[in-house]
Short mmCIF file of C-alpha atoms in Angstrom, two decimals:
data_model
loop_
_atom_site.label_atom_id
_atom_site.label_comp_id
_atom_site.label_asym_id
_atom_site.label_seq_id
_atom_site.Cartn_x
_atom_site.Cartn_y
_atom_site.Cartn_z
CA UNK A 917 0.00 0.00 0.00
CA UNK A 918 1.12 3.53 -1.00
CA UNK A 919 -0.21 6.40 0.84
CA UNK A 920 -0.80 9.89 -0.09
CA UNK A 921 0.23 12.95 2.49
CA UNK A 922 -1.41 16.26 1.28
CA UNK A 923 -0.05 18.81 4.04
CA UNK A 924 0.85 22.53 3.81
CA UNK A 925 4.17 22.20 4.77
CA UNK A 926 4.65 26.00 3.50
CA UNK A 927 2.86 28.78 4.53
CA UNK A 928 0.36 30.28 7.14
CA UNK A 929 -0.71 26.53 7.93
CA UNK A 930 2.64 25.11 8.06
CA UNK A 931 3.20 24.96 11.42
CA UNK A 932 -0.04 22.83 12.25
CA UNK A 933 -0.02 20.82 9.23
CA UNK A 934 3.08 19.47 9.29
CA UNK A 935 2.68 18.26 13.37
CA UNK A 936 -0.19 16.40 11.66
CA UNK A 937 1.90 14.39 8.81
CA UNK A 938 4.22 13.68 11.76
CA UNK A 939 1.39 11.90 13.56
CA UNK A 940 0.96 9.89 10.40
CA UNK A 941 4.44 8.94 9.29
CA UNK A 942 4.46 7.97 12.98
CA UNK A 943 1.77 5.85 12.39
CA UNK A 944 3.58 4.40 8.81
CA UNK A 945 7.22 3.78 10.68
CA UNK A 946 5.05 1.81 13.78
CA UNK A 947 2.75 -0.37 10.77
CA UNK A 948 6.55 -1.33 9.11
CA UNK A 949 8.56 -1.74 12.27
CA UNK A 950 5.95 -4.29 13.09
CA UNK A 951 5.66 -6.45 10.14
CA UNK A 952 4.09 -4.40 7.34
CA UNK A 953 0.88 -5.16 5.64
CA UNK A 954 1.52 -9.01 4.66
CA UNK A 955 4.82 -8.71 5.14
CA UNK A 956 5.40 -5.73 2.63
CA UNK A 957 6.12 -1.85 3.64
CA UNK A 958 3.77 0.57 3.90
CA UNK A 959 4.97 3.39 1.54
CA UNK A 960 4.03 7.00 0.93
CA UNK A 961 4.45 10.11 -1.01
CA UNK A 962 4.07 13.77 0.04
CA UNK A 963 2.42 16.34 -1.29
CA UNK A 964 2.78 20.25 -0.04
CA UNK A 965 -0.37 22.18 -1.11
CA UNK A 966 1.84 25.37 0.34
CA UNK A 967 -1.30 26.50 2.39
CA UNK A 968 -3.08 27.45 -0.87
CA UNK A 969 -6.47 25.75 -1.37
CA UNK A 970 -6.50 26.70 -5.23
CA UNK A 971 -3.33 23.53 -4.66
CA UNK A 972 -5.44 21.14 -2.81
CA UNK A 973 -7.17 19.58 -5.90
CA UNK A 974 -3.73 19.67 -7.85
CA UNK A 975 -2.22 17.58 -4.96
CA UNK A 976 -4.78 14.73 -5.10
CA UNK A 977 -4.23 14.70 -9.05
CA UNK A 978 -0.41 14.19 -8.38
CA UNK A 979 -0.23 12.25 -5.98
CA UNK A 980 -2.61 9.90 -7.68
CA UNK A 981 -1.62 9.51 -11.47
CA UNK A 982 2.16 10.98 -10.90
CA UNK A 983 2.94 9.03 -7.31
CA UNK A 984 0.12 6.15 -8.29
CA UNK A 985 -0.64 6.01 -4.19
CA UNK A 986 -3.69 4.19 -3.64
CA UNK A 987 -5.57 6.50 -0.90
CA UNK A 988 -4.85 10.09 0.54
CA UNK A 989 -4.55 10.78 4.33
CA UNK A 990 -4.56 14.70 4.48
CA UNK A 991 -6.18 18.40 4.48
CA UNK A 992 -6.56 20.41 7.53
CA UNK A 993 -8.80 23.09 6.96
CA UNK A 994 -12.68 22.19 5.86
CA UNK A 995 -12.27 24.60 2.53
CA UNK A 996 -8.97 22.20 2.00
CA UNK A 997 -11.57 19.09 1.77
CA UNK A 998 -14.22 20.62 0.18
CA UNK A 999 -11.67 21.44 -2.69
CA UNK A 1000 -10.34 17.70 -2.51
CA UNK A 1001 -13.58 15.94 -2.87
CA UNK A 1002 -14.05 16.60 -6.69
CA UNK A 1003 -10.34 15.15 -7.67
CA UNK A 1004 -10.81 12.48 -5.05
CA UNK A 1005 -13.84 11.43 -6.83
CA UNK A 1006 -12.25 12.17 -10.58
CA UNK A 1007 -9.10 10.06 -9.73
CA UNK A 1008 -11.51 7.14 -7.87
CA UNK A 1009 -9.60 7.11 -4.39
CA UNK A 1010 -10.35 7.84 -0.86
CA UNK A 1011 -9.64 10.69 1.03
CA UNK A 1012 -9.11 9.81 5.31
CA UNK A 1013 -9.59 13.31 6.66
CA UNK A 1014 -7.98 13.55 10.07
CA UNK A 1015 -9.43 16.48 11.52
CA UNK A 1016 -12.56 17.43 13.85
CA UNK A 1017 -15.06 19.51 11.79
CA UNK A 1018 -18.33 21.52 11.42
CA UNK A 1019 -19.94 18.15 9.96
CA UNK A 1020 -22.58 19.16 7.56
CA UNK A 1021 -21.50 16.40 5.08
CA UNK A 1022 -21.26 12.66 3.78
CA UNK A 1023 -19.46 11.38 1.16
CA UNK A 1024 -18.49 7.43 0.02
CA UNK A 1025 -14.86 8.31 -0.80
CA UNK A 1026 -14.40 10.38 2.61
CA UNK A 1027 -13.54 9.02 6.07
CA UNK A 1028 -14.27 11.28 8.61
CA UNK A 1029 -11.25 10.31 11.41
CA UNK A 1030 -12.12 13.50 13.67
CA UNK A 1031 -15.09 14.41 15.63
CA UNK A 1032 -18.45 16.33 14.33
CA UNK A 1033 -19.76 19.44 16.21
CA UNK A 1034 -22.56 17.13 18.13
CA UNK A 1035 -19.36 15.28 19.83
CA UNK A 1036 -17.66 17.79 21.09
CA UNK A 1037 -19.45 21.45 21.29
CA UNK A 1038 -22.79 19.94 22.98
CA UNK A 1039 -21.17 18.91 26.70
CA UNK A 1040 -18.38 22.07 26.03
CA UNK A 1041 -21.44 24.77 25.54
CA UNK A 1042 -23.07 22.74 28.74
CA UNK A 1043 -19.68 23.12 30.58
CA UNK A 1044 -19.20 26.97 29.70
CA UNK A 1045 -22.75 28.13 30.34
CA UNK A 1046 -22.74 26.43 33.74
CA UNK A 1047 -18.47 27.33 34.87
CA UNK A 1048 -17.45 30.48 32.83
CA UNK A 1049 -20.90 32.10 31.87
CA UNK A 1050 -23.78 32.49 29.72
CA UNK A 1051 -22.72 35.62 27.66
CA UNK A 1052 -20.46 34.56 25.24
CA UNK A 1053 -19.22 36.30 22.43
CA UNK A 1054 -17.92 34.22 19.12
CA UNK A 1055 -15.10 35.32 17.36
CA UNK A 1056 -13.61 33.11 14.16
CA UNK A 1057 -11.74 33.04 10.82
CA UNK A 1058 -14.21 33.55 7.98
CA UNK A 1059 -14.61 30.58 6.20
CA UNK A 1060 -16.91 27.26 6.71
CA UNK A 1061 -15.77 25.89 9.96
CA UNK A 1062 -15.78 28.87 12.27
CA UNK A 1063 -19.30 30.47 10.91
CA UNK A 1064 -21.26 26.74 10.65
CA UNK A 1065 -19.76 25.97 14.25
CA UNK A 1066 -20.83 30.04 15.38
CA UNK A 1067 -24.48 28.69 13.84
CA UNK A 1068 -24.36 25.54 15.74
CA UNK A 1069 -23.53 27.15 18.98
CA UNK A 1070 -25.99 29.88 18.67
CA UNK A 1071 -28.91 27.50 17.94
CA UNK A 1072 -28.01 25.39 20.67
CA UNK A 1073 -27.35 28.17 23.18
CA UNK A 1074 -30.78 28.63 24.43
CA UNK A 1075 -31.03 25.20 25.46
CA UNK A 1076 -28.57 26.13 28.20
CA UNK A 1077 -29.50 30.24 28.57
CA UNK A 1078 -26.95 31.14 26.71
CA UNK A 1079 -27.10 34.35 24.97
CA UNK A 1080 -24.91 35.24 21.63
CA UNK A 1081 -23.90 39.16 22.67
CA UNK A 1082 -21.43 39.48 19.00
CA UNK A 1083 -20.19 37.72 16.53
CA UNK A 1084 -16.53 38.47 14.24
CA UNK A 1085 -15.47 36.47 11.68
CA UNK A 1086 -11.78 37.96 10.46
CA UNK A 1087 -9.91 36.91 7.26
CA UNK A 1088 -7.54 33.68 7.49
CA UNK A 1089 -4.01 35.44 8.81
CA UNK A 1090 -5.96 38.25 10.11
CA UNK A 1091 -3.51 39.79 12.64
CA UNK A 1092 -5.25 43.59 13.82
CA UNK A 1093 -7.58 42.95 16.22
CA UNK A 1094 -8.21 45.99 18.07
CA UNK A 1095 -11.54 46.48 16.44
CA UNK A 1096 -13.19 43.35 17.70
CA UNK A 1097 -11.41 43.76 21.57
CA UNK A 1098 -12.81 47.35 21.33
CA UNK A 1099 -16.68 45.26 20.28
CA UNK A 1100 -15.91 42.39 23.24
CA UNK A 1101 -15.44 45.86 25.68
CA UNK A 1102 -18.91 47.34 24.32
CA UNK A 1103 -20.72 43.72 24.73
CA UNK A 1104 -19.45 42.51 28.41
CA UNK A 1105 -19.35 39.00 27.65
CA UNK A 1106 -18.62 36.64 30.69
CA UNK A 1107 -16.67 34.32 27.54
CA UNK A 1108 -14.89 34.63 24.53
CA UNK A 1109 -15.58 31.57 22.23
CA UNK A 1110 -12.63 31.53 20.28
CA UNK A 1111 -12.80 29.70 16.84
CA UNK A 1112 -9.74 31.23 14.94
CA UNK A 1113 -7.33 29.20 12.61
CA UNK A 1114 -3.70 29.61 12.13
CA UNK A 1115 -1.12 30.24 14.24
CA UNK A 1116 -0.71 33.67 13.02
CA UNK A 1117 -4.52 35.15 13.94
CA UNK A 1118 -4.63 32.92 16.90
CA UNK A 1119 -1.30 34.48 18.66
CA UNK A 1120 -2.09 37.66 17.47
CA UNK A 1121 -5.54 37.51 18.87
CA UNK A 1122 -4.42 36.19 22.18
CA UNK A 1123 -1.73 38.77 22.79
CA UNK A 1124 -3.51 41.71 21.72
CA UNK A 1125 -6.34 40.36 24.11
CA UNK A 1126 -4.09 40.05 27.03
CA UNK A 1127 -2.42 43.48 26.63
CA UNK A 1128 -5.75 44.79 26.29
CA UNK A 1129 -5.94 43.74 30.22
CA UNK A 1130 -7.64 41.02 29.51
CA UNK A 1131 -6.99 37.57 31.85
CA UNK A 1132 -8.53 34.05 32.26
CA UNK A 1133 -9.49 35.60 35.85
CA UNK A 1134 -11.88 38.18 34.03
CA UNK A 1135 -12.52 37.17 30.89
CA UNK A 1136 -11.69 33.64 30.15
CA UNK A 1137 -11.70 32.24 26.04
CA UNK A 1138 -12.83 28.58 25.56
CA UNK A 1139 -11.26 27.82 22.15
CA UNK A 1140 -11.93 25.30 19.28
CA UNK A 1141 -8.86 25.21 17.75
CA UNK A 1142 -6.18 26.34 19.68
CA UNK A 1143 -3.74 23.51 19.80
CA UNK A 1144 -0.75 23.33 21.74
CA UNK A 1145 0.73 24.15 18.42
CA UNK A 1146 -0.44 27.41 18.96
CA UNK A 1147 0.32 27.86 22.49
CA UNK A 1148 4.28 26.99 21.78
CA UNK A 1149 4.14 30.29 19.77
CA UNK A 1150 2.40 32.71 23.38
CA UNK A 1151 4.07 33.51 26.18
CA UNK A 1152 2.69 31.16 29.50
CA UNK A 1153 1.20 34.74 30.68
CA UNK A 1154 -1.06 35.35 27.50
CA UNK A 1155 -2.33 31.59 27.24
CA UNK A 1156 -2.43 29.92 30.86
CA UNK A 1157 -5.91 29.33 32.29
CA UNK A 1158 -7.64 30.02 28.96
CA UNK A 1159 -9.33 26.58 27.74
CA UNK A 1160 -9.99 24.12 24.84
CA UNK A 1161 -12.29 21.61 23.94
CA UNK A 1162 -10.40 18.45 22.59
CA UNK A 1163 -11.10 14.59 21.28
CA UNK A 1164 -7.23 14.43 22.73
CA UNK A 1165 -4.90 16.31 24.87
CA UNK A 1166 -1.08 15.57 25.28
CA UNK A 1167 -1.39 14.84 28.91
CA UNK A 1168 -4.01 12.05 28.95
CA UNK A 1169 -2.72 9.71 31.45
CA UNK A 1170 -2.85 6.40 29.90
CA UNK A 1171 -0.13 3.86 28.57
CA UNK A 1172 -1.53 4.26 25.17
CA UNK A 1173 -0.82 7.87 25.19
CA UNK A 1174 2.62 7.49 26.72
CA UNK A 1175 3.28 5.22 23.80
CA UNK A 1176 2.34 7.59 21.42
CA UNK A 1177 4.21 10.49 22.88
CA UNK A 1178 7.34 8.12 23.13
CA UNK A 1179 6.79 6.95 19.24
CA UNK A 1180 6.74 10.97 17.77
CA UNK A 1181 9.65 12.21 19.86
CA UNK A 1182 11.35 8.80 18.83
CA UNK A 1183 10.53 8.53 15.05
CA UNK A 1184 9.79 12.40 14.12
CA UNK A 1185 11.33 14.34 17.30
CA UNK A 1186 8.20 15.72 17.59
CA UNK A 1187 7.17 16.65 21.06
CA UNK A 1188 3.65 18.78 20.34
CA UNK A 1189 0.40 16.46 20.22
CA UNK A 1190 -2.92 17.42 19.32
CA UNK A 1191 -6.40 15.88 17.94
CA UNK A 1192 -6.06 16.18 14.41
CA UNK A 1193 -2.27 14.68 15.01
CA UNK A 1194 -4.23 11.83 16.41
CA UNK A 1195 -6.51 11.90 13.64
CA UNK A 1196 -3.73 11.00 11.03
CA UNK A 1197 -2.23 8.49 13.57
CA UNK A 1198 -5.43 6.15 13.90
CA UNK A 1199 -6.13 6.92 10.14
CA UNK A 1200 -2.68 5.03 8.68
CA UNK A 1201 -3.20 2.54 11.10
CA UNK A 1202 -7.17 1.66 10.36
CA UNK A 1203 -5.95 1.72 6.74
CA UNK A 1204 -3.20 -1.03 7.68
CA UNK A 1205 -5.88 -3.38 9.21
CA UNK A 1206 -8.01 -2.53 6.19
CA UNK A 1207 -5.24 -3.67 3.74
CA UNK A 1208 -5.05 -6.83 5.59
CA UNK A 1209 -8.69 -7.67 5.45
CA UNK A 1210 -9.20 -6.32 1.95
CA UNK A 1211 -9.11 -8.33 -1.08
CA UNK A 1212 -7.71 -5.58 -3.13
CA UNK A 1213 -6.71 -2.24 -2.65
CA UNK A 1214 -8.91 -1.14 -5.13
CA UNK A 1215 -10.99 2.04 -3.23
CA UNK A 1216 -14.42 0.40 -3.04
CA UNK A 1217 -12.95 -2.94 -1.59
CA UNK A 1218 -10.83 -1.15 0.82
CA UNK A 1219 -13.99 1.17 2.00
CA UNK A 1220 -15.58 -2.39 2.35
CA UNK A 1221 -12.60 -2.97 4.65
CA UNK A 1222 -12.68 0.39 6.62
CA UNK A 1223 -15.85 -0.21 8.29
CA UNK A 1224 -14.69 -4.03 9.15
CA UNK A 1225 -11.66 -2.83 11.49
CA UNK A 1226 -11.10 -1.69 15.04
CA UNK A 1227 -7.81 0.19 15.93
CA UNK A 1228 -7.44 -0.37 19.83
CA UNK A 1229 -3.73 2.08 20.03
CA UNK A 1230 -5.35 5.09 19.79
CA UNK A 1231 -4.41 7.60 21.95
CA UNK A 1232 -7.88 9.64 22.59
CA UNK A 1233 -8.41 6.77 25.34
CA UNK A 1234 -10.86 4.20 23.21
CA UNK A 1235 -10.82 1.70 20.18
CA UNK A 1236 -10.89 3.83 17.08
CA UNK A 1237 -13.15 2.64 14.44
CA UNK A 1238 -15.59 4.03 11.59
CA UNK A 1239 -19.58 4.24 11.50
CA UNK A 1240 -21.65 2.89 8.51
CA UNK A 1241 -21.76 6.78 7.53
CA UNK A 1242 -17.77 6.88 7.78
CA UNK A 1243 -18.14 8.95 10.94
CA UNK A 1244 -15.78 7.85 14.33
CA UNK A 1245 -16.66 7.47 17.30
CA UNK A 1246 -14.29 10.12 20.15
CA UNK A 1247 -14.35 11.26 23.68
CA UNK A 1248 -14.68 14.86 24.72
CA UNK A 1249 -12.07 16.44 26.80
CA UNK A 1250 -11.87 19.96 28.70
CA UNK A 1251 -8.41 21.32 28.74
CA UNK A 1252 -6.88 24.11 30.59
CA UNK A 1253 -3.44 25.79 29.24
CA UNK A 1254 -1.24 25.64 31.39
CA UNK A 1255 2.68 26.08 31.06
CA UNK A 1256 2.13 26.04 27.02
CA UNK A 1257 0.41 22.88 26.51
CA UNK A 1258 -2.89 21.89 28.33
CA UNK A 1259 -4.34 19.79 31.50
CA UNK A 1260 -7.57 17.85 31.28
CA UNK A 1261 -9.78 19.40 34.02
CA UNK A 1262 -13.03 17.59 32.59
CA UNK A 1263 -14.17 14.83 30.18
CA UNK A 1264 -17.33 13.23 29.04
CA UNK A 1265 -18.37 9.88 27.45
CA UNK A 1266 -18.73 9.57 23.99
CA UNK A 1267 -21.60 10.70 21.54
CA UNK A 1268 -22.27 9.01 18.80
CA UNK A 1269 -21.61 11.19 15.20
CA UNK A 1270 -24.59 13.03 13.64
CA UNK A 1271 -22.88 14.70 10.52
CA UNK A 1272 -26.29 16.55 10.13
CA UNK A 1273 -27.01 18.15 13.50
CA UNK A 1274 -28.30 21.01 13.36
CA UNK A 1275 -27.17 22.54 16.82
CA UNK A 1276 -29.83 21.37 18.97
CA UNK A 1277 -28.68 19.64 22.30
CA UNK A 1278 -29.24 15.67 21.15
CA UNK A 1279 -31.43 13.45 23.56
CA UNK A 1280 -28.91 11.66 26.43
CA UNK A 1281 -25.37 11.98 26.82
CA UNK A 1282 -24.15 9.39 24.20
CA UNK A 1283 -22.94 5.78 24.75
CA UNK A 1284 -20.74 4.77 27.23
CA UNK A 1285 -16.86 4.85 26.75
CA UNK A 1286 -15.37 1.15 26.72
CA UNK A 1287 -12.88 2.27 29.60
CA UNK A 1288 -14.01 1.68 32.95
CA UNK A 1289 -15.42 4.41 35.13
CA UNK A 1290 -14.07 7.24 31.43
CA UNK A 1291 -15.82 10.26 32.33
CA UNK A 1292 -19.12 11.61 33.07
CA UNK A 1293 -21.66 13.87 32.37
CA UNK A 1294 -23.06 17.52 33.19
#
């Protein structure tokens, strides 16, 4: 089997994307050190899309009839796979998308290997309303994630009193933010949701917020994407005590996360773990177990084999496996930064995926995690 690694291992992305091909060559170095896929290598070819989604589509056409791989693990960004899906259905492979995303979608030649809003924003709305407040102001980078998941929360928000006070969606590398701190001082909000991309916007944002006199004390953000990536780039005074929502966090305490952490330093020196790292991880190695199942690697066999397998290394604390809708089933985690990276201060058990929720608060809490006594509920 030959994979495909479409990363933007240039540009404004660069610094996330390429902690998330080191979570899958990870994953490709453990699958050969320990045998292969019937005793041949796993192989794979890269692809940088140099943080340009016009390059996404171009990517999936190289790597496919140039690099002949036979499936692509990659994209970041939700406008990165919505401009992969037509060339991943032109050149008849399969896409594994590793990332957590506003949902919204199904697709036979995409497997979703992160979480959809309904499995992670429901219990971390319930968790802000009832420990950092009910006034919350949304601020995001304009494109289909942030504004869907700004939808999503403001639908759902009067389920738990929540009340919307602003909204500001600012361009991908936005770095000025004094107009929307000077909108967040007009509104009061008890909580920033933050729901910014790139490490650029996302310091920027955070530093011009704390100089503004801002603190977790008095006005705490609960972000959706602020990996510890992200906080490597603040100082521990502009980031600690602000919070996360995560299907992962670095300090888990399990032995399959201590393996993992051991296998990136190890293999790709990295030290920096997040969810969509994870993602990429458990996608290589589902595709392994597929290979070995499948009769072929032709796509629709090894989509055959997808749903058949169970990965039970990954990381986020239970077996990782796919849905009949190509959905995965994750835990929810609250995360506190601390120190430039973040501790777990709350989880919850896992829901199951509903790609098309439409931001109301589903019935129950989900299904219990496989782990004994993993979690609870608000």
């Amino acid at each position: 089997m030959k994979v495909g690694m479409l990363y933007s291992l240039t540009g404004a992305l660069a610094d996330m994307e390429k902690s998330i091909l080191d979570g899958a060559l990870a994953a490709v170095h453990e699958v050969n050190r320990d045998g292969g896929i019937l005793g041949e290598p796993m192989t794979f070819a890269v692809y940088d899309d140099r943080s340009e989604v016009a390059s996404t589509a171009r990517g999936i056409d190289h790597l496919c009839r140039e690099e002949s791989v036979d499936v692509i693990v990659g994209g970041y960004t939700s406008a990165s796979r919505v401009a992969m899906r037509p060339a991943v259905h032109a050149n008849r492979t399969l896409l594994m998308y590793p990332t957590y995303f506003e949902g919204e979608e199904s697709d036979p030649r995409v497997f979703y290997c992160g979480a959809s809003p309904n499995q992670y924003m429901v219990d971390y709305l319930g968790w802000i309303a009832g420990t950092l407040g009910r006034r919350i102001y949304i601020v995001g980078s304009d494109y289909i994630y942030p504004r869907v998941l700004g939808e999503s929360i403001n639908r759902m928000g009067e389920h738990w009193g929540v009340e919307t006070v602003g909204n500001w969606y600012a361009p991908l590398g936005e770095t000025s933010f004094g107009a929307v701190l000077a909108d967040i001082d007009r509104k009061k909000p008890s909580v920033v949701v933050c729901n910014l991309v790139g490490r650029e916007s996302t310091t920027s944002f955070y530093t011009q917020f704390h100089r503004a006199g801002y603190t977790a004390d008095t006005l705490p953000i609960a972000a959706t994407v602020t990996t510890a990536i992200d906080l490597a780039h603040m100082p521990a005074e502009v980031s600690d005590g602000h919070y996360m929502v995560g299907t992962y966090f670095s300090r888990i305490e399990s032995e399959l996360n201590a393996a993992y952490r051991r296998s990136l330093v190890e293999i790709r020196a990295q030290e920096r773990t997040h969810a969509a790292q994870v993602g990429a991880y458990n996608a290589v190695h589902a595709l392994a177990l597929a290979a070995e199942q499948s009769p072929s690697l032709d796509p629709d066999d090894l989509a055959e084999a997808l749903l058949r397998v169970r990965f039970d290394g990954n990381p986020e604390g239970l077996p990782f496996y796919f849905r009949s809708n190509h959905y995965s089933a994750h835990p929810t985690y609250v995360g506190r930064a601390s120190g430039g990276d973040y501790e777990v201060i709350a989880e919850f058990r896992p829901r199951l995926p509903e790609p098309w929720w439409e931001g109301r608060v589903p019935v129950g809490h989900g299904f219990r995690s496989p782990r004994e006594g993993s979690g609870a509920t608000p």
